[in-house]
Backbone as numpy.savetxt, mean C-alpha at the origin, in Angstrom:
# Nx Ny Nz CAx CAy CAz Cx Cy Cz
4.57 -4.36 8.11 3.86 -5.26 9.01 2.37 -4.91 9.05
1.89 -3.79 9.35 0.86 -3.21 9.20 -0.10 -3.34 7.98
0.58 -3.35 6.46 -0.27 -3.83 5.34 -0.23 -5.20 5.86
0.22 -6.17 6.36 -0.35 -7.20 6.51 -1.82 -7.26 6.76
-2.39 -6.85 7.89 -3.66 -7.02 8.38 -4.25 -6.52 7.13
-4.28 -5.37 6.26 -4.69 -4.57 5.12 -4.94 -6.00 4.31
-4.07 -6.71 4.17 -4.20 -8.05 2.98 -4.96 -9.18 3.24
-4.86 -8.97 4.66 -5.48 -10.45 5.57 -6.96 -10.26 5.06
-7.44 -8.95 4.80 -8.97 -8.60 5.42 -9.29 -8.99 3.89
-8.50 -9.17 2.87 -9.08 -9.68 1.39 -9.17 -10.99 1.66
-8.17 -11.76 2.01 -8.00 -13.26 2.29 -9.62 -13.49 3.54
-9.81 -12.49 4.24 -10.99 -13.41 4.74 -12.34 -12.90 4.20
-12.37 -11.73 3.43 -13.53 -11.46 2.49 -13.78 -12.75 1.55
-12.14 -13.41 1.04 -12.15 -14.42 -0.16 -13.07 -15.65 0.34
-13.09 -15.79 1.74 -12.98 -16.74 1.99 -14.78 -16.61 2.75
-15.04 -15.37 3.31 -16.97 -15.55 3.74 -17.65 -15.32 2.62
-17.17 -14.63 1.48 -18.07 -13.74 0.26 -18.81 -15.33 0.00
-18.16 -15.85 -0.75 -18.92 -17.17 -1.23 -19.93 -17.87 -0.43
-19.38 -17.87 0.82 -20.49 -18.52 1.89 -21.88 -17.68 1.82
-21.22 -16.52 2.25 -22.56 -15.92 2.44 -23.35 -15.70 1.32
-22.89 -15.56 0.29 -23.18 -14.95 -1.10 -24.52 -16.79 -1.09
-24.19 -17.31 -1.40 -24.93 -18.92 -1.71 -25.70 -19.30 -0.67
-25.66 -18.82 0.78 -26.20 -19.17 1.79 -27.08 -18.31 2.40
-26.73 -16.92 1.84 -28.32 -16.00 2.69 -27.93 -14.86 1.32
-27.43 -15.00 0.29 -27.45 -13.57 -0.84 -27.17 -12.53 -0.79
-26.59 -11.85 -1.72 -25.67 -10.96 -1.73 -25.86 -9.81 -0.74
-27.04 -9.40 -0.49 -27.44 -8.91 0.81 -26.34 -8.74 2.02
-26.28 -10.11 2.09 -25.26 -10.52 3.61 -24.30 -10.10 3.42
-23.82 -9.90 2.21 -22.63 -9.25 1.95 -22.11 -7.66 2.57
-23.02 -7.19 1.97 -23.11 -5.92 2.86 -23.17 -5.50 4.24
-24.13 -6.45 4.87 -25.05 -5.85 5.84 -23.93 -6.57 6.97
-22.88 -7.76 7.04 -22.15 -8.35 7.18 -20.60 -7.58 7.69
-19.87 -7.32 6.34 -19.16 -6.53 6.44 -19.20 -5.34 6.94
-20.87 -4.37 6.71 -20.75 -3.23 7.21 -21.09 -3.39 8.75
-21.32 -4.62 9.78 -20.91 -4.38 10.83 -20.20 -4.70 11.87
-19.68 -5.45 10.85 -17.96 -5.79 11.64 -17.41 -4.27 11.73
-17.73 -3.21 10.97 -16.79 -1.92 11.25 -16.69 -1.57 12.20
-18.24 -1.59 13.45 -18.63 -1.22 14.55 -17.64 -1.37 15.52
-17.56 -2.75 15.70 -16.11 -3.39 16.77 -15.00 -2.82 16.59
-14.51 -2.73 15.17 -13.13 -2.60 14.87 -13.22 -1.02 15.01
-13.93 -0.31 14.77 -13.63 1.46 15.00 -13.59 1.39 16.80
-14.97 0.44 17.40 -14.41 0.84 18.66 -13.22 0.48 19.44
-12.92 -0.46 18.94 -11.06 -1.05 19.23 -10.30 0.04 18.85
-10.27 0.22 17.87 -9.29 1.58 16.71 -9.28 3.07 18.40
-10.82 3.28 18.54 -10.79 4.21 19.68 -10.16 4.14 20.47
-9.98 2.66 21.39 -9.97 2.66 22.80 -8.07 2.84 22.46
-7.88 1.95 22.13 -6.63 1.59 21.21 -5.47 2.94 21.18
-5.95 3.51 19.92 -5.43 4.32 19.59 -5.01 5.70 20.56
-3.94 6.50 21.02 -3.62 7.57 21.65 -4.25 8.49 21.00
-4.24 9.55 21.59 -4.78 11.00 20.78 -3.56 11.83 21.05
-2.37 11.37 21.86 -1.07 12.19 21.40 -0.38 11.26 21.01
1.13 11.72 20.47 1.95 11.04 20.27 2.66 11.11 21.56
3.36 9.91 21.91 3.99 9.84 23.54 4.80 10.94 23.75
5.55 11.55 24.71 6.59 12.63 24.78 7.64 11.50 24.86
7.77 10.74 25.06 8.78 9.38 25.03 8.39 7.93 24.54
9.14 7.61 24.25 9.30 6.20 23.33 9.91 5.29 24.66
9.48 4.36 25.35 10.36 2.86 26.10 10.93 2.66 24.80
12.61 2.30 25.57 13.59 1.45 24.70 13.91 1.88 23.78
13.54 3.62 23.54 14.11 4.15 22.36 15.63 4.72 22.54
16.30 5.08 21.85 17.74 5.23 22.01 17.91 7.17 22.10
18.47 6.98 23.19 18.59 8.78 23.69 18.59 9.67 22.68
17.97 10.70 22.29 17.67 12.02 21.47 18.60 12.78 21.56
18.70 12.90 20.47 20.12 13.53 19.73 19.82 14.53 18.84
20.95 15.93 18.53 20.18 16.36 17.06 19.02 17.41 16.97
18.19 17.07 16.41 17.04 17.66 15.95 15.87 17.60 17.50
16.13 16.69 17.87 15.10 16.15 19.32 16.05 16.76 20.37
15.55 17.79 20.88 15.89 18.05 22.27 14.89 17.72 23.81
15.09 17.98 24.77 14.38 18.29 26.07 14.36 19.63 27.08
13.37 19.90 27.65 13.46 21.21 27.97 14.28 20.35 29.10
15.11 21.24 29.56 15.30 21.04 31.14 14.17 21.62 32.04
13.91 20.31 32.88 13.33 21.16 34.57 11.61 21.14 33.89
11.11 20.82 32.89 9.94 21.11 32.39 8.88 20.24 31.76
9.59 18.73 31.90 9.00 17.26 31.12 8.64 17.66 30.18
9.32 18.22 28.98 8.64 18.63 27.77 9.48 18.26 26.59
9.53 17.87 25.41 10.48 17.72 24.49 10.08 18.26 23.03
10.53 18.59 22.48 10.37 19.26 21.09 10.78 18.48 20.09
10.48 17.99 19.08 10.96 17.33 17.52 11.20 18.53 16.50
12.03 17.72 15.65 12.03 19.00 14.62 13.01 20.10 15.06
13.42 21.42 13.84 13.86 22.56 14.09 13.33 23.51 13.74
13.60 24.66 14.41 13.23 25.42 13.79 11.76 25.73 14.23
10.99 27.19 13.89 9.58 27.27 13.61 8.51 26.19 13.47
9.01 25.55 12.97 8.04 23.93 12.84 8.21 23.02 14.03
8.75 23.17 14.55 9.45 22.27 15.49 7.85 21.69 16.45
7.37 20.33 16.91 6.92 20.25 17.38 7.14 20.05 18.64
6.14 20.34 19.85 6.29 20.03 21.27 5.09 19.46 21.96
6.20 18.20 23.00 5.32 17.70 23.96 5.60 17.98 25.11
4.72 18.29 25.79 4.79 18.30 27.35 4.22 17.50 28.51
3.59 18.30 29.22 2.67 18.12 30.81 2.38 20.08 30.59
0.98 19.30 30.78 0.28 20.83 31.29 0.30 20.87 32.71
-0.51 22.23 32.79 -0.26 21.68 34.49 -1.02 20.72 35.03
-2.23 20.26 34.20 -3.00 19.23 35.13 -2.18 18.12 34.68
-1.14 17.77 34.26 0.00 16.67 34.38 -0.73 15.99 32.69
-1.61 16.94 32.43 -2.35 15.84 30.62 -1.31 16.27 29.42
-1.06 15.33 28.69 -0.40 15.86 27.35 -1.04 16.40 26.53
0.21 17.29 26.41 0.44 18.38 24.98 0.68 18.81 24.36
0.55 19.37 23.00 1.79 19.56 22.02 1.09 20.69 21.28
2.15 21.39 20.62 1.75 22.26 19.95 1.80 22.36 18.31
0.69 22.38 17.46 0.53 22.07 15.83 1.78 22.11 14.97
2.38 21.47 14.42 3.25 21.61 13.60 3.23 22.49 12.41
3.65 23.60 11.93 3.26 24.04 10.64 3.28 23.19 9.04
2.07 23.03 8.62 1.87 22.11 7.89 2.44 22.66 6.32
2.95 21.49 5.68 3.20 22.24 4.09 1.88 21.92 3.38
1.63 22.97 2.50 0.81 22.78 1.40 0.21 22.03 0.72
-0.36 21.29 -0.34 -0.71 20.10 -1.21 -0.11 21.08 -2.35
0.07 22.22 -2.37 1.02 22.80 -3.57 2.68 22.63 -3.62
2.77 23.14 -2.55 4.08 22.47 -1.96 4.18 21.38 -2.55
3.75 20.14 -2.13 4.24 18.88 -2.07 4.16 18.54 -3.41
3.05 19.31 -4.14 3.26 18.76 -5.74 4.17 19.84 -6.41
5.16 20.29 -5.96 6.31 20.94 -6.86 7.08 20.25 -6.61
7.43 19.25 -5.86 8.60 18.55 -6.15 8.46 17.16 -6.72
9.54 16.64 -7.50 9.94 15.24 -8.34 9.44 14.34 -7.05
10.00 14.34 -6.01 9.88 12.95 -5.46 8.76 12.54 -5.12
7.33 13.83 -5.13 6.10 13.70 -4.75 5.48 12.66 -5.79
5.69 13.04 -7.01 5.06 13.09 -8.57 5.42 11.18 -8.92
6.50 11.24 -7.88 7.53 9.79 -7.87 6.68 8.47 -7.68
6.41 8.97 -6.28 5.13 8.33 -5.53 4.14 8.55 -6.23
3.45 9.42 -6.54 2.09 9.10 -7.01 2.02 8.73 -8.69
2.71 8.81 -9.09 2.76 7.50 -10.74 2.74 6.32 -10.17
3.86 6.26 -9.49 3.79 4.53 -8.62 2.88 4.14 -7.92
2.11 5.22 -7.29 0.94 4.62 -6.91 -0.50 4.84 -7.84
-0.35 5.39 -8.85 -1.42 5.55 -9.91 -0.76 3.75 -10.37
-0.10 3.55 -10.79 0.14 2.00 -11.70 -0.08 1.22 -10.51
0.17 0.99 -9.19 0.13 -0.10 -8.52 -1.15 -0.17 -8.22
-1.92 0.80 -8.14 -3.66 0.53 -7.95 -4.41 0.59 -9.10
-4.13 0.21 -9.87 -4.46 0.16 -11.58 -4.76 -1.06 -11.18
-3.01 -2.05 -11.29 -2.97 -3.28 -11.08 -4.17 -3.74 -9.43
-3.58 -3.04 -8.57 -4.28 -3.36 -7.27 -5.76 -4.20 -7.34
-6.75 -3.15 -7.90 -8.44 -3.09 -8.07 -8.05 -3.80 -9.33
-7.64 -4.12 -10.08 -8.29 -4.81 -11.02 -8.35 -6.24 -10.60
-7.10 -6.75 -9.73 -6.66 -8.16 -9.60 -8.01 -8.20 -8.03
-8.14 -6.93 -7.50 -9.51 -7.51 -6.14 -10.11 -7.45 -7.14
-10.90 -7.27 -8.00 -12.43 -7.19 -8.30 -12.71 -8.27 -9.77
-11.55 -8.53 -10.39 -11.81 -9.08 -11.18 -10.89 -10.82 -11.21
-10.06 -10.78 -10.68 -9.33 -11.91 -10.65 -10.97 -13.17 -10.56
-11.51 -13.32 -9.70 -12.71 -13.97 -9.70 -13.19 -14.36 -11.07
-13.78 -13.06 -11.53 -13.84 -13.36 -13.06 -13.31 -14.27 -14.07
-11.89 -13.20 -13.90 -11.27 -14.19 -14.83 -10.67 -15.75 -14.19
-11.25 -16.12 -13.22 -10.71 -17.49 -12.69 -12.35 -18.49 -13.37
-13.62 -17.63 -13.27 -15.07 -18.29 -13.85 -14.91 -18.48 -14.68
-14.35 -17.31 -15.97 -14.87 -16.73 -17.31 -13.91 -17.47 -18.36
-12.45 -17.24 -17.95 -11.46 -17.46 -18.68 -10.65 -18.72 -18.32
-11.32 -19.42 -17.14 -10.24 -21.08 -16.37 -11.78 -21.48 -16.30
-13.18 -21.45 -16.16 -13.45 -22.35 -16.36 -14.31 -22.84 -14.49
-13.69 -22.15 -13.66 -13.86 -22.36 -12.08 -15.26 -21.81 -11.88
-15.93 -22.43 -10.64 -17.05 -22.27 -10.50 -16.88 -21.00 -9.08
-18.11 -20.79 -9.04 -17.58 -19.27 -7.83 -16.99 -19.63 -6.64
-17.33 -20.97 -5.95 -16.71 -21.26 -4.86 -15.19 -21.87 -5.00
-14.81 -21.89 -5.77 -13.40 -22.67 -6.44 -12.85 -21.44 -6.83
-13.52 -20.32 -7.28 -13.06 -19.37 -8.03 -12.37 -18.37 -6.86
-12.79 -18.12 -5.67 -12.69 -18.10 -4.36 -11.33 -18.64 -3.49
-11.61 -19.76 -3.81 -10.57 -20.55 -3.13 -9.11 -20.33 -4.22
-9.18 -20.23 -5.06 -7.84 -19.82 -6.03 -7.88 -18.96 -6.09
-8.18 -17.83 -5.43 -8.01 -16.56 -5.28 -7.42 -16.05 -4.06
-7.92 -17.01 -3.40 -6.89 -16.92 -1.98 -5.34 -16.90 -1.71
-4.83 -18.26 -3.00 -3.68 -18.16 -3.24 -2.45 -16.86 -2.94
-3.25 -16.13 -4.12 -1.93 -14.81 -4.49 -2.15 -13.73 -3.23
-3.46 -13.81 -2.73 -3.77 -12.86 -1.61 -3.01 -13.41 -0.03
-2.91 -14.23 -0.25 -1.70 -15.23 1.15 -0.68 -14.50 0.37
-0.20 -14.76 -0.54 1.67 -14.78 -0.80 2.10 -13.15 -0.49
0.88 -12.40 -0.81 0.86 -10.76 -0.85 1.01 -10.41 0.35
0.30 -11.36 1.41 0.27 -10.97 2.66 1.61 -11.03 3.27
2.04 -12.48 3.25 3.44 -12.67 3.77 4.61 -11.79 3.05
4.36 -11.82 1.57 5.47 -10.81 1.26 5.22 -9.36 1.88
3.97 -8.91 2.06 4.35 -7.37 2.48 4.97 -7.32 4.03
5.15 -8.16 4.70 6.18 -8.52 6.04 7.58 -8.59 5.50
7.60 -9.30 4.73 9.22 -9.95 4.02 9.68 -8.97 3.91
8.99 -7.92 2.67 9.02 -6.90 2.30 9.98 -5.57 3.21
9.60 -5.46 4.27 9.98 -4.47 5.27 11.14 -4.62 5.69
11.14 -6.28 6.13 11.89 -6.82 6.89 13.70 -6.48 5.63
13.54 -7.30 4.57 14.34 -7.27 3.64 14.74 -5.46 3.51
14.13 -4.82 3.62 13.85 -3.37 3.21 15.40 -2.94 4.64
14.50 -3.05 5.44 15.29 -3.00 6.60 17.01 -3.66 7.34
16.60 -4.81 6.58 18.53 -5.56 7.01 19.17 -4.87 5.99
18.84 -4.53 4.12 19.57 -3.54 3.75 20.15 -2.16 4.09
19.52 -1.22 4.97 19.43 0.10 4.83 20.20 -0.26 6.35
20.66 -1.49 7.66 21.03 -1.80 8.50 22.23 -2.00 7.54
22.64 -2.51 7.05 24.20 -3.25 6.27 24.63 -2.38 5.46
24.09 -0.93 5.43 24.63 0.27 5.23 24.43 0.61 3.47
23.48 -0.21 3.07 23.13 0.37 1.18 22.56 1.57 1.40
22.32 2.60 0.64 22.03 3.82 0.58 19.94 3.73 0.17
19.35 4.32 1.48 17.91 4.18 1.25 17.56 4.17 0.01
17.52 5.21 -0.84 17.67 5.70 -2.10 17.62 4.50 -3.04
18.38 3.90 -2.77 19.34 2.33 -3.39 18.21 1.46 -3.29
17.70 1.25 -2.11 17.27 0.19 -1.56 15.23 0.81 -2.14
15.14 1.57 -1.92 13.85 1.89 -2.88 13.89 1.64 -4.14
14.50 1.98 -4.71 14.71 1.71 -6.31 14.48 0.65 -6.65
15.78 -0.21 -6.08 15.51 -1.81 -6.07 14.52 -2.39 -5.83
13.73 -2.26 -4.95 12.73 -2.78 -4.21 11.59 -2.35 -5.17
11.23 -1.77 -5.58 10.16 -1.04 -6.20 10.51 -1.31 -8.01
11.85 -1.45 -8.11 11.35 -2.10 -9.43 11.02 -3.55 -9.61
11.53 -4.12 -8.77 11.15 -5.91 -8.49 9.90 -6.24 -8.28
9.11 -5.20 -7.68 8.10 -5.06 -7.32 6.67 -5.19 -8.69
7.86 -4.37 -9.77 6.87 -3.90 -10.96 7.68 -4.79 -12.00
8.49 -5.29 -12.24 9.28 -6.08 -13.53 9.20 -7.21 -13.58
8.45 -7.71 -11.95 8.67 -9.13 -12.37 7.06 -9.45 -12.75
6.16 -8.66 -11.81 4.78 -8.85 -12.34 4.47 -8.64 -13.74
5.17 -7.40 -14.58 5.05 -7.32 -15.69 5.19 -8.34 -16.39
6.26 -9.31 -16.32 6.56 -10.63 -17.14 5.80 -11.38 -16.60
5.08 -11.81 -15.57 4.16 -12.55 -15.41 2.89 -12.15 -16.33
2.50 -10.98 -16.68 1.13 -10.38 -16.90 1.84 -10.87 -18.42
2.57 -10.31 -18.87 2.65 -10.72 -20.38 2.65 -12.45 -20.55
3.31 -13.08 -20.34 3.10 -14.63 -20.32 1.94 -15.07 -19.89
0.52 -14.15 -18.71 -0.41 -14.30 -18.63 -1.60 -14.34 -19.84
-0.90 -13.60 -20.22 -1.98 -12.77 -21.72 -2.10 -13.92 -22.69
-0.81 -15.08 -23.03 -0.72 -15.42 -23.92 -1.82 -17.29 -24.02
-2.53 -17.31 -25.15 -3.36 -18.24 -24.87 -2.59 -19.64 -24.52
-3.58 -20.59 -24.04 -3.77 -22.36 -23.79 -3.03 -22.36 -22.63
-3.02 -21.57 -21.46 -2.37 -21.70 -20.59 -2.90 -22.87 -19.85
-2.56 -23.25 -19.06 -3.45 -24.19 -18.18 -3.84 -23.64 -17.19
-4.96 -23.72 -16.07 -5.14 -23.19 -14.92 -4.40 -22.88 -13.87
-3.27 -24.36 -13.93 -2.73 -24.30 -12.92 -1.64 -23.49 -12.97
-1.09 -23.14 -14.64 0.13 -22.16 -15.21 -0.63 -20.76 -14.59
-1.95 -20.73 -15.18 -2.51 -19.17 -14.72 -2.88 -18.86 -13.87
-2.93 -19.76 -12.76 -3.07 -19.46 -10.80 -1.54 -19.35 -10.87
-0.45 -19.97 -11.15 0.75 -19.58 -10.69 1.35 -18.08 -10.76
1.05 -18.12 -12.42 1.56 -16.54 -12.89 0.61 -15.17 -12.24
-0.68 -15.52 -11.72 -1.21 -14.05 -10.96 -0.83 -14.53 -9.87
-0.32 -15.70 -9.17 0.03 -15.63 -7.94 1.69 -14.60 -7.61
2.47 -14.60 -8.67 3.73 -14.22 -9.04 3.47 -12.91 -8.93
2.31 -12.64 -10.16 2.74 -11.35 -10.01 1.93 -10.38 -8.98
0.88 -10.95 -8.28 0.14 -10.20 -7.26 0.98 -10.02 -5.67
2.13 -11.46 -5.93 2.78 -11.76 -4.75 3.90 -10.72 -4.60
4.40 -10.54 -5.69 5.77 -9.53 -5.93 5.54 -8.39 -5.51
4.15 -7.95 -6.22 3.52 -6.20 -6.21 3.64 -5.64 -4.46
4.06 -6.83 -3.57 3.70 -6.64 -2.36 5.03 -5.69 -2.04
6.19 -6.30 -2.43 7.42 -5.34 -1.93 7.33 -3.89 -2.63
5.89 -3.57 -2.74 5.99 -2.19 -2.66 5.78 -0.98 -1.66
5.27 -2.05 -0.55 5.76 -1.78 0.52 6.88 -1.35 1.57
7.57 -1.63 0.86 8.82 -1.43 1.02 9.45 -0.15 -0.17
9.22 0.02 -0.59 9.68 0.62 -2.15 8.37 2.05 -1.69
7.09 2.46 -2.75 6.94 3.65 -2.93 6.21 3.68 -1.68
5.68 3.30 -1.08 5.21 3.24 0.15 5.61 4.16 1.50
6.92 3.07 1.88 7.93 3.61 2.76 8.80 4.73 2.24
8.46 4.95 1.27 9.51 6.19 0.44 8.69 7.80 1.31
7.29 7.06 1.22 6.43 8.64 1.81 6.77 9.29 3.42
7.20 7.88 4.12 8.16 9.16 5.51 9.72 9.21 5.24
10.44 8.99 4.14 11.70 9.05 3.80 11.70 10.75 3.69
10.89 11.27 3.10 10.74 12.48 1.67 9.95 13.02 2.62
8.92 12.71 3.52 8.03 13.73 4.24 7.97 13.10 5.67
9.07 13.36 6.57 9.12 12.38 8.04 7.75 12.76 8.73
7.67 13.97 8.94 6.69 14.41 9.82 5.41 14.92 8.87
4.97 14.72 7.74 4.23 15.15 7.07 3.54 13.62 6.39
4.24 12.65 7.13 3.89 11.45 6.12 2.26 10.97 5.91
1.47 11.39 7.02 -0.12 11.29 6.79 -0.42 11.96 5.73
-0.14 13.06 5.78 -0.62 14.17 4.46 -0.22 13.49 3.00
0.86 13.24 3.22 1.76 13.04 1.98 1.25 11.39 1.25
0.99 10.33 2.53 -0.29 9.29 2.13 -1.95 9.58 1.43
-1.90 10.63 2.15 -3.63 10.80 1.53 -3.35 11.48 0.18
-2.31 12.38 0.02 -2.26 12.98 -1.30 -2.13 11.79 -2.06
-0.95 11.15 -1.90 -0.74 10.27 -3.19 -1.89 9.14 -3.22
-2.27 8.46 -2.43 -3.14 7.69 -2.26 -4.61 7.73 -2.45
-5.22 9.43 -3.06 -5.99 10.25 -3.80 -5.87 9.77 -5.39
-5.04 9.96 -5.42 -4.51 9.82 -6.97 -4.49 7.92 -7.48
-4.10 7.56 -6.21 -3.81 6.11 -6.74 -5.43 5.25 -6.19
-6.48 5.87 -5.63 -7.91 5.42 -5.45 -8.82 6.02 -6.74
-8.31 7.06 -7.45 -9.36 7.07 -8.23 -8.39 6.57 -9.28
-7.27 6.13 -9.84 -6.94 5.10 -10.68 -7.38 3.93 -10.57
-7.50 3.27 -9.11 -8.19 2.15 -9.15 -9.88 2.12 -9.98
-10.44 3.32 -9.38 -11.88 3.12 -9.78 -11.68 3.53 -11.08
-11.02 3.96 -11.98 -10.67 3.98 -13.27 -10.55 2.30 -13.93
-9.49 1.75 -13.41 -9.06 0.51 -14.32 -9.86 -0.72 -14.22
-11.18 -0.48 -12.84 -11.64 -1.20 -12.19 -13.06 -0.84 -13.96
-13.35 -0.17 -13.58 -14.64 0.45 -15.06 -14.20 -0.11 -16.49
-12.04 0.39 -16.85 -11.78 0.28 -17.69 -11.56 -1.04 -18.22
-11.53 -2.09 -17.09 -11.52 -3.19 -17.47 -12.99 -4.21 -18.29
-13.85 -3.39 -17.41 -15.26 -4.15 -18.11 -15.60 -3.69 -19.74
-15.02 -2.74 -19.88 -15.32 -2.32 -21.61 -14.51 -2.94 -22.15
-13.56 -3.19 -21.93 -11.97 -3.68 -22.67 -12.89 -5.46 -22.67
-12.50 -5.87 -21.60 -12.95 -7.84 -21.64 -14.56 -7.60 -22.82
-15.79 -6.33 -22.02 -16.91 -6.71 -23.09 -16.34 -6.80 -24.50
-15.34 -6.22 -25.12 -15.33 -5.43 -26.47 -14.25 -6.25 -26.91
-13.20 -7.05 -26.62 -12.46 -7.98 -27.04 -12.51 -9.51 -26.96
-13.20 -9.90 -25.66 -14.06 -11.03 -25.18 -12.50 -11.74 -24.61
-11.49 -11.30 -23.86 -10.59 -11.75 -23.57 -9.69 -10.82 -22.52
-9.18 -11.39 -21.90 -8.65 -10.73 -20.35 -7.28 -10.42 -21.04
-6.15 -10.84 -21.98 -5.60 -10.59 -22.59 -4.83 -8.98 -22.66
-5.53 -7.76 -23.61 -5.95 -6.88 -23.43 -5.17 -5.79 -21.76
-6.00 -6.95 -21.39 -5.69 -6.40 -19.74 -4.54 -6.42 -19.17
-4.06 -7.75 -19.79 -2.84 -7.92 -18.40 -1.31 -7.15 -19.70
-1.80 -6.92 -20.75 -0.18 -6.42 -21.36 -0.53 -4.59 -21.20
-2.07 -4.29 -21.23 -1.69 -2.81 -20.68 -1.29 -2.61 -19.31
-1.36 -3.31 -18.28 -0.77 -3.44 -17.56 0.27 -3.56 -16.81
1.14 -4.85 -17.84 2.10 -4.74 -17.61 2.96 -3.85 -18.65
2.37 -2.88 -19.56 3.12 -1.56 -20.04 2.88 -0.53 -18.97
2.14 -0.62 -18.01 2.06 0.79 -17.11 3.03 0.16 -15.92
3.01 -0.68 -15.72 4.16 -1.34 -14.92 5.99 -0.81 -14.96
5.93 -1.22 -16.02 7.38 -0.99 -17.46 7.40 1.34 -17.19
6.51 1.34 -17.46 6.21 2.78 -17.92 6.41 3.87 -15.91
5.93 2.79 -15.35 6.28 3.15 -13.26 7.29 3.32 -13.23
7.81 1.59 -13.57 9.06 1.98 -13.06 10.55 2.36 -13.46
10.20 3.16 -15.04 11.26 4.23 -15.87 11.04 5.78 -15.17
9.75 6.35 -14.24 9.44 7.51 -13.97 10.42 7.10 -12.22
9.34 6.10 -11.40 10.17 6.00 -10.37 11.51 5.51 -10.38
12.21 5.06 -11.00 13.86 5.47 -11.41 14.90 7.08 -11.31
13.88 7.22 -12.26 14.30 8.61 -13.06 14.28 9.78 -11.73
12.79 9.50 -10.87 12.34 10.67 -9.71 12.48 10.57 -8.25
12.66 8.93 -7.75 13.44 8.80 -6.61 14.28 9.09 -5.63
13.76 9.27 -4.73 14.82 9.27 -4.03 14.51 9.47 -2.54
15.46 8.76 -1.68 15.64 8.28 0.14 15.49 9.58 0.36
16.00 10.76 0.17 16.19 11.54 1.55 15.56 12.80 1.64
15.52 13.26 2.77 14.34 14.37 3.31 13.99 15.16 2.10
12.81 15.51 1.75 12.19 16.85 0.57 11.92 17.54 1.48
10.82 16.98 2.47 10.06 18.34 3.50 10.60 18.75 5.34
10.70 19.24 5.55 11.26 19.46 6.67 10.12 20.01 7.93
């Protein structure tokens, strides 16, 4: 639900860039976007807690691993040495005490880490190339003028949006109707990458028509979304209480792939004079994801 808003904010970049870009120059672009941040960090502030609650409304009684002190409004997560705690101090303010954190060595000795971050090295390959260049190739290679080029770009960035909701949702009535998480990642995450791949290859191939080649990046930019569901949600499966850490690690790896394929693409289109090129290495790193995330998968706890 949450990548939604993440997708929305391309769909309304798609949709002022052009304005502003033709109406006060690329300038506005910047100066524009960089202060809308202002509002939204101070919302993010007011917004946001600086603990996590000692209780959840409407959550279902703690069992297990979650105990309560008696006599002390305090509750603990976790076991063991790690175990975190919330309370009431005495001035009645919340508190908790640091969780012991694992390593970035740690987390890269195991398969399921390495899992996630191939999958997210290929999905932000694909990611940054389809923000930064889809435009392009809608001018260069269909023929569209920038404000048209814009508006058919909006397309696949809507379908991405709604699927990364679908995404969860679908994610969720499975792993409710009792398929094995494990199961339900796999699946999800190769659909994610097999069907875009066959779009990108049938993309590649010449005399398409425009309206064939807005369909097929709409396909396959729309699909890439249930990865949300897939390597995404896999990162608090494998690391419950570590899942921030375990996002920035892999998501390290899968930002400077983007700024990789984002560079690697302008030598490739200068030096062949065709987008071509692009979309079948692509959809071989696609093919090539999701034989590793197969192989390294998997639903259930790594870190404790």
């Amino acid at each position: 639900m949450c990548f939604s808003g993440f997708h929305a904010g391309n769909l309304l970049g798609l949709i002022l860039s052009p304005i502003l870009l033709i109406t006060f120059g690329w300038r506005a672009l910047f100066l524009v976007f960089g202060m809308l941040g202002g509002p939204l960090l101070a919302m993010w502030m007011a917004v946001v807690p600086n603990h996590p609650p000692a209780s959840i409304p409407g959550a279902p009684p703690q069992t297990g691993s979650t105990t309560s002190s008696s006599g002390s409004g305090a509750a603990s997560f976790g076991r063991g040495s790690g175990a975190i705690r919330f309370g009431r101090g005495t001035g009645g303010s919340a508190v908790s005490t640091p969780v012991k954190g694992v390593s970035v060595g740690q987390m890269l000795s195991k398969s399921a880490t390495w899992a996630i971050i191939v999958v997210n090295v290929v999905n932000h390959w694909g990611y940054f190339i389809y923000l930064n260049w889809m435009p392009t190739y809608f001018v260069k290679a269909l023929g569209f003028d920038l404000r048209s080029s814009s508006l058919m770009a909006f397309l696949p960035w809507m379908v991405m949006a709604v699927g990364s909701s679908l995404s969860g949702l679908l994610a969720d009535t499975l792993v409710s109707r009792g398929v094995n998480v494990t199961t339900v990642r796999k699946s999800v995450q190769t659909v994610a990458f097999l069907v875009p791949a066959v779009a990108l290859m049938l993309l590649s191939q010449p005399g398409l028509s425009p309206q064939v080649a807005v369909g097929l990046m709409t396909v396959a930019l729309g699909t890439t979304s249930l990865g949300q569901a897939g390597f995404v949600a896999n990162m608090s499966d494998i690391a419950p209480r570590q899942a921030g850490q375990m996002f920035g690690l892999c998501n390290t790896f899968g930002s400077l792939s983007g700024i990789l394929g984002v560079t690697a693409v302008g030598f490739i289109v200068e030096a062949t004079k065709s987008f071509s090129p692009v979309f079948q290495l692509t959809a071989g790193m696609y093919v090539l994801g999701t034989a590793v995330w197969l192989w390294l998968c998997t639903g259930e706890q790594v870190f404790e």
